[in-house]
Structure formats: structure tokens, C-alpha cells
Short mmCIF file of C-alpha atoms in Angstrom, two decimals:
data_model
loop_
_atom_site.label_atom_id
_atom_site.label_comp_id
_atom_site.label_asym_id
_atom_site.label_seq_id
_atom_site.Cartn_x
_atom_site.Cartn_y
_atom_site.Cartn_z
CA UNK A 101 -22.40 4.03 22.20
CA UNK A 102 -19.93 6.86 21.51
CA UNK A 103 -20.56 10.29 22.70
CA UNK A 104 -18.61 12.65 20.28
CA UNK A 105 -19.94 16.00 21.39
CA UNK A 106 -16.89 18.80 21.88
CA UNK A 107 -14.37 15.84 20.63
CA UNK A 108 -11.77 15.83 17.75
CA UNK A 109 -12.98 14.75 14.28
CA UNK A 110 -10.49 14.37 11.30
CA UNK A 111 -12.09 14.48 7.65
CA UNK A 112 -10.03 13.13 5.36
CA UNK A 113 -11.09 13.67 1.39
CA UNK A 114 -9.48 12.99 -2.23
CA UNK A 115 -8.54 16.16 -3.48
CA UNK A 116 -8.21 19.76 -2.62
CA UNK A 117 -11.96 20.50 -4.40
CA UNK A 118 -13.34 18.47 -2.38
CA UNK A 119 -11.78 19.72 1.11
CA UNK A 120 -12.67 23.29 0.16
CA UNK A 121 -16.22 22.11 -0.30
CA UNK A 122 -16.08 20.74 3.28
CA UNK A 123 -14.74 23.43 4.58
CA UNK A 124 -17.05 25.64 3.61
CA UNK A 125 -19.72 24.08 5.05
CA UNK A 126 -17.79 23.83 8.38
CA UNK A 127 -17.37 27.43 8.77
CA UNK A 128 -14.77 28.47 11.51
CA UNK A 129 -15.44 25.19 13.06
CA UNK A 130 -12.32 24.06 14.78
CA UNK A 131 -12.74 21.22 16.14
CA UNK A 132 -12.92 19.50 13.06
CA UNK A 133 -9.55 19.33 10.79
CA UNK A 134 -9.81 18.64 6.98
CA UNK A 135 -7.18 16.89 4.78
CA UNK A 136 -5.96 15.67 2.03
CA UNK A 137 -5.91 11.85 1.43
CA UNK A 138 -4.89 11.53 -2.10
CA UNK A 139 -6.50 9.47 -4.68
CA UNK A 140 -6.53 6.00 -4.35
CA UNK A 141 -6.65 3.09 -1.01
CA UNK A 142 -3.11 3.11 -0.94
CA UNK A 143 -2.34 6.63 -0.47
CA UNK A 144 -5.14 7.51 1.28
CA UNK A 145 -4.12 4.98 4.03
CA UNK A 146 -0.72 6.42 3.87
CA UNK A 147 -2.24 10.22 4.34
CA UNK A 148 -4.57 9.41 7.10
CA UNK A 149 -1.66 7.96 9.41
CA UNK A 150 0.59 10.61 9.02
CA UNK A 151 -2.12 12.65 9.94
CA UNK A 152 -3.53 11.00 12.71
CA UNK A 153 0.25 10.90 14.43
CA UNK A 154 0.29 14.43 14.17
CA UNK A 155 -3.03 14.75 16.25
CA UNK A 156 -5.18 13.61 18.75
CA UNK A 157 -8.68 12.44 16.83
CA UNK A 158 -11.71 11.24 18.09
CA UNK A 159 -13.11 9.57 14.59
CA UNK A 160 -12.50 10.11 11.13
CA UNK A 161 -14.22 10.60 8.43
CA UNK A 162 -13.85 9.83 4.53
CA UNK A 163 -15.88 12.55 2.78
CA UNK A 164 -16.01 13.41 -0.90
CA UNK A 165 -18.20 12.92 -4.05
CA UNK A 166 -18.67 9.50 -5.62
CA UNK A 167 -20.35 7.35 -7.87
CA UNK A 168 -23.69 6.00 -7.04
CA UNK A 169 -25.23 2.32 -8.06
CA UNK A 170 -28.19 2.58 -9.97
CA UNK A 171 -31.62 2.13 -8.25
CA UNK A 172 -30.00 2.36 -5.00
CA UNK A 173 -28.27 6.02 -4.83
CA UNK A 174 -29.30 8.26 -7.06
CA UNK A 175 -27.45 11.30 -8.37
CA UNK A 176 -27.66 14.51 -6.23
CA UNK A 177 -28.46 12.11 -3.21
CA UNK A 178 -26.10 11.23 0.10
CA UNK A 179 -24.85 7.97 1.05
CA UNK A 180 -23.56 7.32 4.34
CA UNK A 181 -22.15 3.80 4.45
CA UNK A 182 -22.27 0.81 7.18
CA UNK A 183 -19.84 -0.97 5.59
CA UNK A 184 -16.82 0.19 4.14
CA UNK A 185 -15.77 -2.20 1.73
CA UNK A 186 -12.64 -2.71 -0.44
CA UNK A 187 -14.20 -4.93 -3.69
CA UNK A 188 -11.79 -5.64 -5.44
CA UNK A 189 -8.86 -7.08 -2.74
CA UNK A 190 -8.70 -10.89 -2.96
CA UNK A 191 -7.88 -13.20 -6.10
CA UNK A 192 -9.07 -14.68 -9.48
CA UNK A 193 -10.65 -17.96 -9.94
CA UNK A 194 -12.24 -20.21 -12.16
CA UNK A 195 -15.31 -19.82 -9.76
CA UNK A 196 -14.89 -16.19 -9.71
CA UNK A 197 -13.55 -13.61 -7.29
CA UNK A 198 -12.10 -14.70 -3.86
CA UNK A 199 -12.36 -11.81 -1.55
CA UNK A 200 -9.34 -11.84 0.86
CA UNK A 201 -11.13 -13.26 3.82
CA UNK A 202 -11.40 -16.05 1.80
CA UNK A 203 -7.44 -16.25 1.00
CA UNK A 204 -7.11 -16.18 4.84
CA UNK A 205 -5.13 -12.85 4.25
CA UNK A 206 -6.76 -10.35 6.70
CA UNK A 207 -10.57 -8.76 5.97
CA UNK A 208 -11.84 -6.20 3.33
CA UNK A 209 -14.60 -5.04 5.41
CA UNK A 210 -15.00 -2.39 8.35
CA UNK A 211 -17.98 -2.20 10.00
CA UNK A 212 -19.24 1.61 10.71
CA UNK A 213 -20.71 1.76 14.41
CA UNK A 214 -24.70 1.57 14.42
CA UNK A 215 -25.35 4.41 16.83
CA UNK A 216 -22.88 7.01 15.04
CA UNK A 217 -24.34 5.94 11.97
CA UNK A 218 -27.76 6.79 12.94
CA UNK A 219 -27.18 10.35 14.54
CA UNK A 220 -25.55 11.20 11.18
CA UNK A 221 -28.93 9.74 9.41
CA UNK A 222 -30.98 12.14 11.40
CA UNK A 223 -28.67 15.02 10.65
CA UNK A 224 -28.36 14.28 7.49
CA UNK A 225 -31.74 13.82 6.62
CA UNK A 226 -32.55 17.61 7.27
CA UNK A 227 -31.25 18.39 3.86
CA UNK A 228 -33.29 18.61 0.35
CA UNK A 229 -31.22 15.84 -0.61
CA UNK A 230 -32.32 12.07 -0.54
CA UNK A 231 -30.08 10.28 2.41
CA UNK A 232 -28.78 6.38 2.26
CA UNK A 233 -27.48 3.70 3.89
CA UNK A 234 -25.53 0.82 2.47
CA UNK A 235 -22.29 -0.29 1.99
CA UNK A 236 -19.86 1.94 -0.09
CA UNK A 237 -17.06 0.05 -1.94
CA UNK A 238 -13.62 0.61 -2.46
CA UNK A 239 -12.12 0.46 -5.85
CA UNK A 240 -8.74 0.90 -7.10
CA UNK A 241 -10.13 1.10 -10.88
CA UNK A 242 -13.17 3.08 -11.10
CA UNK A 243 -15.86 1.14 -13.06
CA UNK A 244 -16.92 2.26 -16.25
CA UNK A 245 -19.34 -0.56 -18.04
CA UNK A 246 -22.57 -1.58 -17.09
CA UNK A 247 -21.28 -5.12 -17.14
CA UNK A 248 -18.53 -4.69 -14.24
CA UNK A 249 -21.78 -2.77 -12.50
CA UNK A 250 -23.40 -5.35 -12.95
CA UNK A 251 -20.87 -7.97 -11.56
CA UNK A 252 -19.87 -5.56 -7.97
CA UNK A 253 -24.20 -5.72 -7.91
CA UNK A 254 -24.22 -9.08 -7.96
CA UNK A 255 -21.11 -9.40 -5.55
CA UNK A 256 -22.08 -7.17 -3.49
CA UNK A 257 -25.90 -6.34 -3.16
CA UNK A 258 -25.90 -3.75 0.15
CA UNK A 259 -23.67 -1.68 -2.35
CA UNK A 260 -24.84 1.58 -2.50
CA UNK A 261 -22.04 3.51 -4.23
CA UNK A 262 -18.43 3.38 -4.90
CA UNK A 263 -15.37 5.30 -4.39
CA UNK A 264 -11.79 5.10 -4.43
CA UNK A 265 -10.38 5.99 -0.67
CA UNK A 266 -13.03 4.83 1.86
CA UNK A 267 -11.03 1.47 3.02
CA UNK A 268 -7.49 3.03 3.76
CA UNK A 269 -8.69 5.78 5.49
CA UNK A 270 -10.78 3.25 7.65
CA UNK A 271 -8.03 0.94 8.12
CA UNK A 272 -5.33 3.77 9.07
CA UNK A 273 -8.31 4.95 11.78
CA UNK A 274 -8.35 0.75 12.93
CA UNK A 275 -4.58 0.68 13.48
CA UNK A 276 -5.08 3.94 15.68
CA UNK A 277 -7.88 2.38 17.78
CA UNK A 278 -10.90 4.79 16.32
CA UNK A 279 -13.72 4.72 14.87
CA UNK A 280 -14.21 5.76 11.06
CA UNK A 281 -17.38 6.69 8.84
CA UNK A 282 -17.75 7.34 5.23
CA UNK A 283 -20.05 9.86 3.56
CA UNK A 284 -20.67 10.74 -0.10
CA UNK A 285 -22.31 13.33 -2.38
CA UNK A 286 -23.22 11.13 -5.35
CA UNK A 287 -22.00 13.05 -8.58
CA UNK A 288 -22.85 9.71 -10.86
CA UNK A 289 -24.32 6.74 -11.92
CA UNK A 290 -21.54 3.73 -12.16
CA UNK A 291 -21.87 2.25 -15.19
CA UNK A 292 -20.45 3.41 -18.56
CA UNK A 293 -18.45 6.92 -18.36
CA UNK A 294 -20.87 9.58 -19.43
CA UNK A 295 -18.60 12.89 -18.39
CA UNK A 296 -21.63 14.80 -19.58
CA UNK A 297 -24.44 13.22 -17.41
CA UNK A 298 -22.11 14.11 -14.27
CA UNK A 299 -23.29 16.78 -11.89
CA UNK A 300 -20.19 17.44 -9.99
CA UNK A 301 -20.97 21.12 -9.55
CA UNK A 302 -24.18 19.86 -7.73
CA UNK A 303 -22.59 17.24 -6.08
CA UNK A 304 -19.66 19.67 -4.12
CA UNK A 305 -23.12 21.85 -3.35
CA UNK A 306 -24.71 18.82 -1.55
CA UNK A 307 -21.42 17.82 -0.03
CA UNK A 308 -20.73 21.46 1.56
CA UNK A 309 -24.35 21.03 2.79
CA UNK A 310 -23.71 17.44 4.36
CA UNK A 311 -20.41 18.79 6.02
CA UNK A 312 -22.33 22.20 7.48
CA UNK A 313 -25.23 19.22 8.95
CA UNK A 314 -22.65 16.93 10.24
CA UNK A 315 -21.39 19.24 12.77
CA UNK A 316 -24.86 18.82 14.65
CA UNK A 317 -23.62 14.99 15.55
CA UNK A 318 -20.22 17.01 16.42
#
């Protein structure tokens, strides 16, 4: 079990909108730092080191908004994953896709720990908000038909949402030795790109509430 009270917790989100969102809801909290990971696996992996060999952490956490699998995470709600997933790392085939464990290249999946994922349930779960658990995947290409949906559904039926960090900031945290979680405000349904049917306004409101809950597990 890990005990995180009075410990070091680095958040690590996207983009600056989405830090400030955090940040808000953490107040004058100081014991939790907030940063910058940059859009994408690759640069978010890159991000999260340098930061966590500037500091002494406890856990990190990927934070942001995201986009939310229909049926399973509705807009407005918050996911919190248990598996942090990168879909779309392994190969082509005539059979279909071959995720890297497969290829014998390494693993595309970090397990969140059980017990830190349930104290952040019950804090969670104080907001209006509907809370979730599943696995969040990792994309380098956002989707944007029904049929990819579809296909990452099929692949991968724990799926709850999708974003574009969550696996290199939980990989960087591995190669330190510490644990990592993911959380998302879900701004979308994944599927076809509807810009007007997105509520990130709503979604940075949830997420500032999630981050101003959080630090009751902290």
C-alpha cells in the first residue's frame, strides 16, 4: 500500500490551460508542483524526466482534459485510469495490429496501483461529476471517425477514454522507480470531430474541481 500523506506529488499536464486549471484548484498547495509536459508521448516522456531530476517526487500524475469513449465516459464526467495504455505502439499485419508485447519489444501497458487508485475514487467521487475507472489510452493521432472508435473499442474494451500523454509520463515515472496515475476531465466524445459538441470550458471547470479533491488523498 503506499501512504502519500505530507509527500511530494508532481502533476504533469499538456498545455499551459490546462496547468492553470490545476492550479487553481490546488490553491497555495505546495507540496504539489505542476508542469508542463507538452503534447504528445514523446515529449511528454521527455518533460517528465527532466523534471523529475530536478526534484524529489513521491508519484506523478498525468492530468488534463480528454476524449471520452462513448457509453463508457461521458462528457463532463472524470476518468481515472488503471491502466495506462499506449494503443497504437506495435506493428501492422494481415491479422491486424500487433501490440509491442507481441513484437517482443518491451510493454505498452502500466499498471496504476489498486489502493492509490481507490483513495482517489473516494475523493473523487465527492464531486457533481460522474467518476470512472478504466483504462485510458495513449494515442499519438487523436481519433476522429467512428470507425477507428470503433476498432480501439474492439481492441481494447476496458478503454474508457483517450489522450495523448498518459504513457510517457508513466514510463519517465517507471525509469525513476515511482508510481504514476492518470486522471481526466472528459471534454468529448471520440468519434468524428464535432468542435462544436465540445465542452472544454466545462471540462477545465471539472478538472480544477478534480485537482482541489485530489489533495484529500495528498
Amino acid at each position: 500500500m503506499l501512504h502519500l500523506k505530507n509527500k511530494n506529488i508532481l502533476v504533469m499536464t499538456a498545455v499551459d490551460a490546462e496547468r492553470q486549471a490545476v492550479l487553481r484548484g490546488l490553491k497555495e498547495n505546495t507540496s504539489i508542483t505542476v508542469t508542463v509536459a507538452g503534447v504528445g508521448p514523446a515529449e511528454a516522456a521527455a518533460n517528465t524526466a527532466i523534471a523529475l531530476s530536478k526534484g524529489h517526487y513521491d508519484l506523478v500524475i498525468s492530468m488534463g482534459i480528454a476524449g471520452g469513449f462513448v457509453n463508457k465516459a461521458p462528457v463532463g464526467s472524470v476518468v481515472i485510469a488503471d491502466q495506462i495504455i499506449h494503443a497504437d505502439l506495435g506493428a501492422e499485419s494481415s491479422e491486424g495490429f500487433l501490440p509491442v508485447e507481441q513484437l517482443g519489444f518491451g510493454t505498452s501497458k502500466v499498471t496504476v496501483d489498486e489502493q492509490l487508485m481507490k483513495n482517489m475514487l473516494l475523493a473523487l467521487e465527492k464531486l457533481e461529476a460522474s467518476v470512472r475507472i478504466g483504462s485510458i489510452l495513449t494515442l499519438s493521432t487523436v481519433t476522429g471517425t467512428k470507425q477507428t472508435a470503433d476498432v480501439l473499442q474492439q481492441r481494447y474494451p476496458h478503454a474508457v477514454a483517450e489522450a495523448m500523454e498518459g504513457f510517457g509520463v508513466a514510463i519517465a515515472a517507471e525509469q525513476f522507480g515511482l508510481p504514476c496515475m492518470e486522471i481526466r476531465a472528459i471534454s468529448n466524445p471520440i468519434g468524428p470531430r464535432d468542435r462544436e459538441a465540445w465542452k472544454i470550458k466545462e471540462a477545465f471547470a471539472i478538472l480544477e474541481k478534480s485537482s482541489e479533491m485530489i489533495q484529500e488523498v495528498f
